mmCIF file of C-alpha atoms in Angstrom:
data_model
loop_
_atom_site.group_PDB
_atom_site.id
_atom_site.type_symbol
_atom_site.label_atom_id
_atom_site.label_comp_id
_atom_site.label_asym_id
_atom_site.label_seq_id
_atom_site.Cartn_x
_atom_site.Cartn_y
_atom_site.Cartn_z
ATOM 1 C CA ALA A 150 69.160 74.342 105.603
ATOM 2 C CA GLN A 151 70.023 77.658 107.157
ATOM 3 C CA LYS A 152 68.754 81.144 106.509
ATOM 4 C CA VAL A 153 69.515 84.690 107.568
ATOM 5 C CA THR A 154 66.990 87.507 107.393
ATOM 6 C CA GLN A 155 67.981 91.155 107.522
ATOM 7 C CA ALA A 156 64.613 92.859 107.338
ATOM 8 C CA GLN A 157 66.023 96.378 106.994
ATOM 9 C CA THR A 158 67.216 96.808 103.433
ATOM 10 C CA GLU A 159 68.227 100.459 103.872
ATOM 11 C CA ILE A 160 68.694 102.710 106.877
ATOM 12 C CA SER A 161 69.520 106.397 106.765
ATOM 13 C CA VAL A 162 70.708 108.282 109.843
ATOM 14 C CA VAL A 163 72.391 111.549 110.610
ATOM 15 C CA GLU A 164 75.911 111.511 111.959
ATOM 16 C CA LYS A 165 76.184 110.887 115.714
ATOM 17 C CA GLU A 166 72.902 109.011 115.871
ATOM 18 C CA ASP A 167 72.901 105.460 117.220
ATOM 19 C CA VAL A 168 71.677 102.779 114.841
ATOM 20 C CA THR A 169 70.821 99.090 115.237
ATOM 21 C CA LEU A 170 70.949 96.592 112.411
ATOM 22 C CA ASP A 171 68.698 93.590 112.911
ATOM 23 C CA CYS A 172 69.575 89.997 112.083
ATOM 24 C CA VAL A 173 67.425 86.902 112.523
ATOM 25 C CA TYR A 174 68.808 83.501 111.634
ATOM 26 C CA GLU A 175 67.489 79.980 111.202
ATOM 27 C CA THR A 176 69.419 76.753 111.567
ATOM 28 C CA ARG A 177 68.649 73.266 112.778
ATOM 29 C CA ASP A 178 72.176 72.772 114.060
ATOM 30 C CA THR A 179 72.900 73.191 117.741
ATOM 31 C CA THR A 180 76.470 74.286 117.056
ATOM 32 C CA TYR A 181 76.920 77.189 114.722
ATOM 33 C CA TYR A 182 78.745 80.464 114.329
ATOM 34 C CA LEU A 183 77.434 83.919 113.541
ATOM 35 C CA PHE A 184 79.354 86.648 111.753
ATOM 36 C CA TRP A 185 78.992 90.241 110.678
ATOM 37 C CA TYR A 186 80.808 91.576 107.614
ATOM 38 C CA LYS A 187 81.010 95.138 106.317
ATOM 39 C CA GLN A 188 81.120 96.025 102.632
ATOM 40 C CA PRO A 189 82.159 99.663 102.135
ATOM 41 C CA PRO A 190 81.584 101.448 98.808
ATOM 42 C CA SER A 191 84.951 100.167 97.582
ATOM 43 C CA GLY A 192 83.404 96.699 97.456
ATOM 44 C CA GLU A 193 85.618 94.506 99.597
ATOM 45 C CA LEU A 194 84.205 92.449 102.469
ATOM 46 C CA VAL A 195 85.596 93.205 105.900
ATOM 47 C CA PHE A 196 85.186 90.801 108.812
ATOM 48 C CA LEU A 197 83.784 92.477 111.949
ATOM 49 C CA ILE A 198 82.887 89.821 114.498
ATOM 50 C CA ARG A 199 82.369 86.110 115.115
ATOM 51 C CA ARG A 200 80.186 84.575 117.835
ATOM 52 C CA ASN A 201 79.559 80.900 118.592
ATOM 53 C CA SER A 202 76.184 79.486 119.566
ATOM 54 C CA PHE A 203 77.283 78.721 123.119
ATOM 55 C CA ASP A 204 78.426 82.204 123.954
ATOM 56 C CA GLU A 205 75.568 84.616 124.531
ATOM 57 C CA GLN A 206 77.660 87.338 126.063
ATOM 58 C CA ASN A 207 77.243 90.676 124.400
ATOM 59 C CA GLU A 208 80.368 92.202 122.937
ATOM 60 C CA ILE A 209 81.507 95.776 122.624
ATOM 61 C CA SER A 210 84.335 96.984 120.437
ATOM 62 C CA GLY A 211 84.689 100.736 120.447
ATOM 63 C CA ARG A 212 81.517 102.194 118.922
ATOM 64 C CA TYR A 213 80.310 98.736 117.828
ATOM 65 C CA SER A 214 78.313 96.343 119.973
ATOM 66 C CA TRP A 215 76.556 93.072 119.300
ATOM 67 C CA ASN A 216 73.565 91.545 121.070
ATOM 68 C CA PHE A 217 73.154 87.789 120.651
ATOM 69 C CA GLN A 218 69.866 86.290 121.880
ATOM 70 C CA LYS A 219 69.570 82.601 121.222
ATOM 71 C CA SER A 220 65.963 82.501 122.454
ATOM 72 C CA THR A 221 64.872 84.758 119.598
ATOM 73 C CA SER A 222 67.559 83.637 117.106
ATOM 74 C CA SER A 223 68.772 87.192 116.756
ATOM 75 C CA PHE A 224 72.232 88.704 116.467
ATOM 76 C CA ASN A 225 71.790 92.458 116.290
ATOM 77 C CA PHE A 226 74.517 94.996 115.640
ATOM 78 C CA THR A 227 74.532 98.508 117.098
ATOM 79 C CA ILE A 228 76.721 101.406 116.054
ATOM 80 C CA THR A 229 76.905 104.163 118.629
ATOM 81 C CA ALA A 230 77.505 107.758 117.543
ATOM 82 C CA SER A 231 77.555 106.845 113.869
ATOM 83 C CA GLN A 232 80.051 108.444 111.504
ATOM 84 C CA VAL A 233 80.025 109.001 107.753
ATOM 85 C CA VAL A 234 82.733 106.336 107.406
ATOM 86 C CA ASP A 235 80.246 103.782 108.742
ATOM 87 C CA SER A 236 78.276 104.086 105.493
ATOM 88 C CA ALA A 237 78.357 100.619 103.969
ATOM 89 C CA VAL A 238 76.370 97.469 103.407
ATOM 90 C CA TYR A 239 76.426 95.190 106.435
ATOM 91 C CA PHE A 240 75.913 91.453 106.168
ATOM 92 C CA CYS A 241 74.949 89.041 108.901
ATOM 93 C CA CYS A 242 75.960 85.411 108.314
ATOM 94 C CA VAL A 243 75.522 81.994 109.893
ATOM 95 C CA ASN A 244 77.935 79.094 109.511
ATOM 96 C CA ALA A 245 76.658 75.620 110.366
ATOM 97 C CA GLY A 246 78.063 72.549 108.671
ATOM 98 C CA ASN A 247 80.801 74.311 106.694
ATOM 99 C CA MET A 248 78.535 76.550 104.644
ATOM 100 C CA LEU A 249 78.565 80.270 105.287
ATOM 101 C CA THR A 250 75.097 81.676 104.537
ATOM 102 C CA PHE A 251 74.607 85.418 104.130
ATOM 103 C CA GLY A 252 71.604 87.609 104.771
ATOM 104 C CA GLY A 253 70.475 90.048 102.106
ATOM 105 C CA GLY A 254 72.401 92.896 103.682
ATOM 106 C CA THR A 255 71.443 96.260 105.162
ATOM 107 C CA ARG A 256 72.661 99.402 103.436
ATOM 108 C CA LEU A 257 73.495 102.025 106.044
ATOM 109 C CA MET A 258 73.798 105.634 104.938
ATOM 110 C CA VAL A 259 75.178 108.084 107.472
ATOM 111 C CA LYS A 260 74.662 111.682 106.467
ATOM 112 C CA PRO A 261 76.826 114.522 107.796
ATOM 113 C CA ASN B 288 100.703 89.998 101.889
ATOM 114 C CA ALA B 289 98.301 89.313 98.999
ATOM 115 C CA GLY B 290 95.608 87.230 100.764
ATOM 116 C CA VAL B 291 92.947 86.284 98.209
ATOM 117 C CA THR B 292 93.415 87.496 94.641
ATOM 118 C CA GLN B 293 90.798 87.271 91.907
ATOM 119 C CA THR B 294 91.471 87.548 88.197
ATOM 120 C CA PRO B 295 90.073 89.366 86.249
ATOM 121 C CA LYS B 296 88.427 92.256 88.090
ATOM 122 C CA PHE B 297 86.050 93.177 85.262
ATOM 123 C CA ARG B 298 84.798 91.290 82.228
ATOM 124 C CA VAL B 299 82.107 91.679 79.604
ATOM 125 C CA LEU B 300 80.954 88.533 77.825
ATOM 126 C CA LYS B 301 78.541 87.886 75.016
ATOM 127 C CA THR B 302 75.775 85.363 75.576
ATOM 128 C CA GLY B 303 77.084 81.874 74.906
ATOM 129 C CA GLN B 304 80.750 82.678 75.456
ATOM 130 C CA SER B 305 82.788 80.843 78.044
ATOM 131 C CA MET B 306 85.278 82.076 80.582
ATOM 132 C CA THR B 307 87.170 81.080 83.703
ATOM 133 C CA LEU B 308 87.589 83.137 86.836
ATOM 134 C CA LEU B 309 90.732 82.458 88.820
ATOM 135 C CA CYS B 310 91.044 82.682 92.581
ATOM 136 C CA ALA B 311 94.407 82.368 94.282
ATOM 137 C CA GLN B 312 95.157 82.430 98.002
ATOM 138 C CA ASP B 313 98.549 82.497 99.675
ATOM 139 C CA MET B 314 97.447 81.652 103.225
ATOM 140 C CA ASN B 315 97.556 77.855 102.868
ATOM 141 C CA HIS B 316 93.811 77.677 103.557
ATOM 142 C CA GLU B 317 91.944 74.409 103.135
ATOM 143 C CA TYR B 318 88.528 75.821 102.349
ATOM 144 C CA MET B 319 87.710 77.930 99.308
ATOM 145 C CA TYR B 320 84.385 79.309 98.117
ATOM 146 C CA TRP B 321 82.787 81.060 95.169
ATOM 147 C CA TYR B 322 79.874 83.416 95.792
ATOM 148 C CA ARG B 323 77.801 85.657 93.606
ATOM 149 C CA GLN B 324 76.373 88.938 94.840
ATOM 150 C CA ASP B 325 73.179 90.342 93.402
ATOM 151 C CA PRO B 326 71.286 93.430 94.618
ATOM 152 C CA GLY B 327 69.117 92.698 97.653
ATOM 153 C CA MET B 328 70.103 89.033 97.774
ATOM 154 C CA GLY B 329 73.321 89.150 99.709
ATOM 155 C CA LEU B 330 75.995 86.662 98.705
ATOM 156 C CA ARG B 331 74.900 83.249 97.527
ATOM 157 C CA LEU B 332 77.220 80.269 97.536
ATOM 158 C CA ILE B 333 77.864 78.747 94.107
ATOM 159 C CA HIS B 334 80.425 76.026 94.836
ATOM 160 C CA TYR B 335 82.969 75.352 97.507
ATOM 161 C CA SER B 336 85.959 73.131 98.162
ATOM 162 C CA VAL B 337 87.107 71.555 101.414
ATOM 163 C CA GLY B 338 90.552 70.694 100.091
ATOM 164 C CA GLU B 339 92.699 70.068 97.050
ATOM 165 C CA GLY B 340 90.946 67.859 94.529
ATOM 166 C CA THR B 341 87.499 68.214 96.109
ATOM 167 C CA THR B 342 84.499 70.355 95.175
ATOM 168 C CA ALA B 343 80.876 70.553 96.264
ATOM 169 C CA LYS B 344 77.732 72.352 95.178
ATOM 170 C CA GLY B 345 76.420 75.341 97.046
ATOM 171 C CA GLU B 346 73.082 77.090 96.854
ATOM 172 C CA VAL B 347 73.156 78.195 93.188
ATOM 173 C CA PRO B 348 75.488 75.842 91.243
ATOM 174 C CA ASP B 349 73.645 75.604 87.910
ATOM 175 C CA GLY B 350 75.544 76.972 84.936
ATOM 176 C CA TYR B 351 78.910 76.910 86.729
ATOM 177 C CA ASN B 352 81.727 74.424 87.130
ATOM 178 C CA VAL B 353 84.749 74.545 89.422
ATOM 179 C CA SER B 354 88.080 72.867 89.876
ATOM 180 C CA ARG B 355 90.644 72.773 92.681
ATOM 181 C CA LEU B 356 93.689 71.081 91.179
ATOM 182 C CA LYS B 357 96.076 72.958 93.449
ATOM 183 C CA LYS B 358 95.426 73.901 97.061
ATOM 184 C CA GLN B 359 96.041 77.572 96.439
ATOM 185 C CA ASN B 360 93.800 77.932 93.383
ATOM 186 C CA PHE B 361 90.053 77.630 92.875
ATOM 187 C CA LEU B 362 88.699 78.129 89.359
ATOM 188 C CA LEU B 363 85.136 79.031 88.448
ATOM 189 C CA GLY B 364 84.018 78.300 84.906
ATOM 190 C CA LEU B 365 81.065 79.473 82.876
ATOM 191 C CA GLU B 366 80.658 77.187 79.862
ATOM 192 C CA SER B 367 77.926 79.158 78.105
ATOM 193 C CA ALA B 368 77.316 82.540 79.682
ATOM 194 C CA ALA B 369 73.766 83.844 80.094
ATOM 195 C CA PRO B 370 72.541 87.351 80.992
ATOM 196 C CA SER B 371 71.271 85.903 84.308
ATOM 197 C CA GLN B 372 74.907 85.338 85.252
ATOM 198 C CA THR B 373 75.595 89.058 85.261
ATOM 199 C CA SER B 374 76.763 89.596 88.819
ATOM 200 C CA VAL B 375 79.676 90.368 91.083
ATOM 201 C CA TYR B 376 81.606 87.233 91.951
ATOM 202 C CA PHE B 377 83.562 86.836 95.160
ATOM 203 C CA CYS B 378 86.053 84.175 96.060
ATOM 204 C CA ALA B 379 86.833 83.440 99.694
ATOM 205 C CA SER B 380 89.027 81.120 101.701
ATOM 206 C CA SER B 381 89.125 79.971 105.305
ATOM 207 C CA ALA B 382 91.730 78.218 107.363
ATOM 208 C CA THR B 383 90.287 75.032 108.762
ATOM 209 C CA VAL B 384 87.398 72.619 108.655
ATOM 210 C CA TYR B 385 85.975 74.270 111.743
ATOM 211 C CA MET B 386 83.135 76.751 111.501
ATOM 212 C CA ASN B 387 84.695 79.316 113.758
ATOM 213 C CA THR B 388 87.256 80.739 111.380
ATOM 214 C CA GLU B 389 86.332 83.794 109.417
ATOM 215 C CA ALA B 390 86.495 83.789 105.648
ATOM 216 C CA PHE B 391 88.845 86.103 103.755
ATOM 217 C CA PHE B 392 87.434 87.543 100.580
ATOM 218 C CA GLY B 393 88.918 88.660 97.303
ATOM 219 C CA GLN B 394 88.164 92.025 95.754
ATOM 220 C CA GLY B 395 85.421 90.685 93.524
ATOM 221 C CA THR B 396 84.956 90.264 89.772
ATOM 222 C CA ARG B 397 82.258 92.280 88.054
ATOM 223 C CA LEU B 398 80.908 90.216 85.165
ATOM 224 C CA THR B 399 78.435 91.520 82.618
ATOM 225 C CA VAL B 400 76.840 89.192 80.080
ATOM 226 C CA VAL B 401 75.230 90.965 77.146
#
């Protein structure tokens, strides 16, 4: 069985603040993949990033960065200089054994 | 470039009625999934399929049935709808049997059972 915990259900920040979304996962598999998806108010799910269990390098893409720490089973997501358009629900997911398991999601509200 | 298309987008059912949700993908993907999304619970896997003619149970399969008669289509059926099945349903597909491919999602179907 696998599980993803996103302890922060809602976060509210003011535009230009940095914000980190936490993700802790559980899996007994040694090979697995981690994902982040964004769900804007329009409702669709947008793929953001994929990381495999053997690659602990942090990744930066523009204002987005991801910190993967296998030792603590965490895959945290940071948005630098947040913008109103970043307001959405963000889901962390783990895929081990062909089943994609989602966390409960973190609703991020960025106020102008 | 349609991707994953779900039909219908909205539906209201009375308790005990039946209905079928249709998911169609035009990317020749092997894997297809049905999820339900409820507030605070993320997306939970109902059923999935690893190829044409195959289906398997996910985390919350009770009350639902599925069929994958054609590779591009994955149908989700509710035989006797219950208010607990009020939810937003998402279909997704992914390319290969490997875990590293991201899933592509449909726009969702908002189902209300009264």
